[in-house]
CSV table of C-alpha atoms in Angstrom, one decimal:
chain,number,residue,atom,x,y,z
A,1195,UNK,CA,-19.6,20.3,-39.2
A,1196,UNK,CA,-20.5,16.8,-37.6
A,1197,UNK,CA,-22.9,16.0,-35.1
A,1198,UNK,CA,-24.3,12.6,-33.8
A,1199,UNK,CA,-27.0,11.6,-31.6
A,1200,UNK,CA,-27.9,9.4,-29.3
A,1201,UNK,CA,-29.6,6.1,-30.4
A,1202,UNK,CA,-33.1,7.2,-28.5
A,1203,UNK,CA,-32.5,10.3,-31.0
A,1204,UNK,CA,-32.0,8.9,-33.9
A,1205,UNK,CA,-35.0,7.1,-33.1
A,1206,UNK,CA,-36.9,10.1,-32.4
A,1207,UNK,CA,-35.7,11.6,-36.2
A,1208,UNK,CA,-36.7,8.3,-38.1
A,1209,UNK,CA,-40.6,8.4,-36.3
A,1210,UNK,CA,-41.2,11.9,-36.8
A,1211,UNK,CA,-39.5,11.9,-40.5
A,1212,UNK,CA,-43.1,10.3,-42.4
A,1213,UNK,CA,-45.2,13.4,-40.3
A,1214,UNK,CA,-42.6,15.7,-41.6
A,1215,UNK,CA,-42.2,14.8,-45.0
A,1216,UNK,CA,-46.4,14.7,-45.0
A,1217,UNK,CA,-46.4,18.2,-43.8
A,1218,UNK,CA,-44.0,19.7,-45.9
A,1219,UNK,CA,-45.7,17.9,-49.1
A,1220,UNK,CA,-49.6,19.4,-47.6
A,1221,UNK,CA,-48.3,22.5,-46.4
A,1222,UNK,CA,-45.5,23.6,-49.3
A,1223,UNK,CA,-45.5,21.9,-52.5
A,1224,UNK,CA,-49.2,21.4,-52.5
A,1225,UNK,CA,-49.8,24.9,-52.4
A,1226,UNK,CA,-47.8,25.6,-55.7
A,1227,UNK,CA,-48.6,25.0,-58.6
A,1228,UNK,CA,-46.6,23.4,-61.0
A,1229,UNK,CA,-45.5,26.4,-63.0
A,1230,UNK,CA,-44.4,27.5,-59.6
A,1231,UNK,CA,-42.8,24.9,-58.4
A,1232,UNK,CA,-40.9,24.8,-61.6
A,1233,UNK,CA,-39.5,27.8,-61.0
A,1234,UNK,CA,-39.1,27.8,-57.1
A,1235,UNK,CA,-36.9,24.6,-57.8
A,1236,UNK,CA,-33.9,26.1,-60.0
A,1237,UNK,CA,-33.7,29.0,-57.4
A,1238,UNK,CA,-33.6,26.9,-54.1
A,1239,UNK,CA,-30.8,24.7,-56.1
A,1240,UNK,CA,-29.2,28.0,-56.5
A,1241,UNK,CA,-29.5,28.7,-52.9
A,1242,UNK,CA,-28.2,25.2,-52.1
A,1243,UNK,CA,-25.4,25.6,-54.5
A,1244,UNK,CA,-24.1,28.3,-51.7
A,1245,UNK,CA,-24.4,26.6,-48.6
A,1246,UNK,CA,-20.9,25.0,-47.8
A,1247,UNK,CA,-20.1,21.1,-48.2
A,1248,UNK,CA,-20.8,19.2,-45.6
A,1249,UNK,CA,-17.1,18.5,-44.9
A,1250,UNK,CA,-16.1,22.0,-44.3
């Protein structure tokens, strides 16, 4: 699958990217610990692992 965007997009992606990165960190990861995170991580590689290349 490809997609592209318009240069006011990609803008719009690269602003919002440091809020969303922030939130994810606050909202995800700092509510594990880090037993859980080190078991959270092999499975979402797992998960990843599944989803098709992005060439296909």
């Amino acid at each position: 699958m490809f997609t592209s965007s318009t240069d006011a997009g990609r803008t719009a992606i690269v602003a919002a990217a440091p809020a969303h990165v922030a939130a994810v960190r606050r909202h995800f990861i700092g509510a594990l610990t880090d037993a859980e995170l080190d078991v959270i991580g092999p499975a979402l590689e797992r998960v990843l692992d599944r989803l098709p290349d992005n060439d296909g």
